[in-house]
Amino acid sequence: MKRLVPVCYLLCLSMLISVGQVAAEGSTVHEVVIPDGVDQFIPAIITISAGETVRWVNNDTKQPSHDFASLPGPNPENKELKVIELKSGEVFEHTFNRPGEYIYFCYIHKGMIGKVIVK
Ligand SMILES: [Cu+2]
């Protein structure tokens, strides 16, 4: 009987962990696309809720890559978003957990700029 108690604890713990993973996977995803031949993030400004995910999709076949990063700011997410190399056909996802405004830009193409507003 004494051995059953730790086994039950482990079982319950693993069930709790797996429930948490399902919830994270169910996060709402918003797409920002880099269209083919257009050096822009579309939409350039996107508003999401905390806990939601932004997925950047590079559909541009004219450029080898778009390397973007967020401007320095007080939120930890700004550091996480530093220098992302997104080659043609690649996808990058980031979940924003803290409200704020995150401005990011492409190092290669001047004026290629976007903003994520997290409510
Ligand atoms: Cu670019």
Short mmCIF file of N, CA and C in Angstrom, two decimals, residues 18-74:
data_model
loop_
_atom_site.label_atom_id
_atom_site.label_comp_id
_atom_site.label_asym_id
_atom_site.label_seq_id
_atom_site.Cartn_x
_atom_site.Cartn_y
_atom_site.Cartn_z
N SER A 18 0.85 16.93 -18.71
CA SER A 18 0.37 16.74 -20.08
C SER A 18 -0.81 17.66 -20.39
N VAL A 19 -1.65 17.95 -19.39
CA VAL A 19 -2.75 18.89 -19.59
C VAL A 19 -2.19 20.27 -19.91
N GLY A 20 -1.11 20.68 -19.18
CA GLY A 20 -0.47 21.98 -19.42
C GLY A 20 0.06 22.09 -20.83
N GLN A 21 0.65 21.01 -21.36
CA GLN A 21 1.21 21.03 -22.71
C GLN A 21 0.11 21.21 -23.75
N VAL A 22 -1.02 20.57 -23.52
CA VAL A 22 -2.15 20.69 -24.46
C VAL A 22 -2.63 22.13 -24.51
N ALA A 23 -2.70 22.76 -23.31
CA ALA A 23 -3.17 24.15 -23.25
C ALA A 23 -2.22 25.06 -24.02
N ALA A 24 -0.90 24.83 -23.91
CA ALA A 24 0.08 25.67 -24.60
C ALA A 24 -0.06 25.50 -26.11
N GLU A 25 -0.29 24.29 -26.55
CA GLU A 25 -0.43 24.02 -27.99
C GLU A 25 -1.70 24.68 -28.55
N GLY A 26 -2.69 24.88 -27.68
CA GLY A 26 -3.95 25.47 -28.12
C GLY A 26 -3.90 26.99 -28.21
N SER A 27 -2.72 27.58 -27.99
CA SER A 27 -2.57 29.03 -28.06
C SER A 27 -2.98 29.55 -29.43
N THR A 28 -3.72 30.66 -29.43
CA THR A 28 -4.14 31.26 -30.70
C THR A 28 -2.91 31.76 -31.46
N VAL A 29 -2.86 31.47 -32.74
CA VAL A 29 -1.71 31.86 -33.56
C VAL A 29 -2.13 32.91 -34.60
N HIS A 30 -1.39 34.00 -34.65
CA HIS A 30 -1.63 35.07 -35.63
C HIS A 30 -0.48 35.07 -36.63
N GLU A 31 -0.81 35.13 -37.91
CA GLU A 31 0.25 35.07 -38.92
C GLU A 31 0.65 36.44 -39.44
N VAL A 32 1.97 36.63 -39.55
CA VAL A 32 2.54 37.79 -40.23
C VAL A 32 3.34 37.23 -41.40
N VAL A 33 3.00 37.68 -42.60
CA VAL A 33 3.60 37.10 -43.81
C VAL A 33 4.53 38.10 -44.48
N ILE A 34 5.66 37.60 -44.96
CA ILE A 34 6.53 38.37 -45.86
C ILE A 34 6.21 37.84 -47.26
N PRO A 35 5.47 38.63 -48.06
CA PRO A 35 5.04 38.13 -49.37
C PRO A 35 6.21 38.02 -50.36
N ASP A 36 6.00 37.30 -51.43
CA ASP A 36 7.03 37.11 -52.45
C ASP A 36 7.32 38.42 -53.17
N GLY A 37 8.57 38.85 -53.14
CA GLY A 37 8.99 40.06 -53.86
C GLY A 37 8.61 41.36 -53.19
N VAL A 38 8.09 41.30 -52.00
CA VAL A 38 7.69 42.51 -51.27
C VAL A 38 8.42 42.54 -49.92
N ASP A 39 9.23 43.57 -49.71
CA ASP A 39 9.98 43.67 -48.45
C ASP A 39 9.11 44.32 -47.38
N GLN A 40 8.11 43.59 -46.96
CA GLN A 40 7.19 44.10 -45.93
C GLN A 40 6.70 42.96 -45.05
N PHE A 41 6.35 43.34 -43.83
CA PHE A 41 5.64 42.42 -42.94
C PHE A 41 4.15 42.74 -43.09
N ILE A 42 3.34 41.74 -43.39
CA ILE A 42 1.90 41.99 -43.57
C ILE A 42 1.09 41.05 -42.68
N PRO A 43 0.30 41.58 -41.73
CA PRO A 43 0.13 43.02 -41.46
C PRO A 43 1.34 43.58 -40.72
N ALA A 44 1.61 44.88 -40.95
CA ALA A 44 2.75 45.51 -40.30
C ALA A 44 2.49 45.70 -38.81
N ILE A 45 1.23 45.94 -38.46
CA ILE A 45 0.86 46.09 -37.05
C ILE A 45 -0.17 45.03 -36.72
N ILE A 46 0.10 44.29 -35.67
CA ILE A 46 -0.83 43.23 -35.27
C ILE A 46 -1.10 43.35 -33.77
N THR A 47 -2.37 43.21 -33.42
CA THR A 47 -2.75 43.30 -32.00
C THR A 47 -3.22 41.93 -31.53
N ILE A 48 -2.62 41.47 -30.45
CA ILE A 48 -2.94 40.15 -29.91
C ILE A 48 -3.16 40.26 -28.40
N SER A 49 -3.60 39.18 -27.80
CA SER A 49 -3.73 39.13 -26.34
C SER A 49 -2.54 38.39 -25.76
N ALA A 50 -2.20 38.71 -24.51
CA ALA A 50 -1.10 38.03 -23.82
C ALA A 50 -1.34 36.53 -23.83
N GLY A 51 -0.31 35.76 -24.09
CA GLY A 51 -0.42 34.31 -24.15
C GLY A 51 -0.64 33.79 -25.57
N GLU A 52 -0.86 34.72 -26.50
CA GLU A 52 -1.06 34.30 -27.89
C GLU A 52 0.27 34.32 -28.65
N THR A 53 0.24 33.67 -29.81
CA THR A 53 1.47 33.44 -30.57
C THR A 53 1.44 34.17 -31.90
N VAL A 54 2.59 34.69 -32.30
CA VAL A 54 2.73 35.25 -33.65
C VAL A 54 3.62 34.30 -34.45
N ARG A 55 3.17 33.99 -35.64
CA ARG A 55 3.94 33.13 -36.55
C ARG A 55 4.33 33.96 -37.77
N TRP A 56 5.65 34.15 -37.94
CA TRP A 56 6.15 34.86 -39.12
C TRP A 56 6.43 33.84 -40.21
N VAL A 57 5.90 34.11 -41.39
CA VAL A 57 6.07 33.19 -42.52
C VAL A 57 6.78 33.94 -43.64
N ASN A 58 7.92 33.44 -44.08
CA ASN A 58 8.65 34.08 -45.16
C ASN A 58 8.34 33.40 -46.49
N ASN A 59 7.47 34.05 -47.28
CA ASN A 59 7.10 33.52 -48.60
C ASN A 59 7.91 34.17 -49.71
N ASP A 60 8.95 34.94 -49.33
CA ASP A 60 9.72 35.67 -50.33
C ASP A 60 10.79 34.78 -50.96
N THR A 61 10.70 34.59 -52.25
CA THR A 61 11.70 33.78 -52.96
C THR A 61 12.75 34.67 -53.63
N LYS A 62 12.56 36.00 -53.60
CA LYS A 62 13.47 36.92 -54.28
C LYS A 62 14.70 37.26 -53.43
N GLN A 63 14.58 37.12 -52.11
CA GLN A 63 15.69 37.44 -51.20
C GLN A 63 16.12 36.15 -50.50
N PRO A 64 17.44 36.00 -50.24
CA PRO A 64 17.89 34.80 -49.54
C PRO A 64 17.34 34.71 -48.12
N SER A 65 17.22 35.87 -47.48
CA SER A 65 16.65 35.85 -46.12
C SER A 65 16.23 37.25 -45.69
N HIS A 66 15.42 37.31 -44.66
CA HIS A 66 15.09 38.55 -43.98
C HIS A 66 15.52 38.34 -42.53
N ASP A 67 16.48 39.13 -42.09
CA ASP A 67 16.99 38.99 -40.71
C ASP A 67 16.39 40.10 -39.87
N PHE A 68 15.53 39.74 -38.94
CA PHE A 68 14.91 40.80 -38.17
C PHE A 68 15.10 40.63 -36.68
N ALA A 69 14.94 41.75 -35.99
CA ALA A 69 15.12 41.79 -34.54
C ALA A 69 14.24 42.87 -33.98
N SER A 70 13.92 42.75 -32.70
CA SER A 70 13.13 43.79 -32.07
C SER A 70 14.05 44.86 -31.49
N LEU A 71 13.51 46.05 -31.36
CA LEU A 71 14.27 47.14 -30.75
C LEU A 71 14.44 46.85 -29.27
N PRO A 72 15.55 47.30 -28.67
CA PRO A 72 15.74 47.05 -27.24
C PRO A 72 14.62 47.70 -26.43
N GLY A 73 14.19 47.02 -25.39
CA GLY A 73 13.11 47.56 -24.54
C GLY A 73 13.14 46.88 -23.19
N PRO A 74 12.21 47.27 -22.33
CA PRO A 74 12.22 46.75 -20.96
C PRO A 74 11.74 45.31 -20.83
#
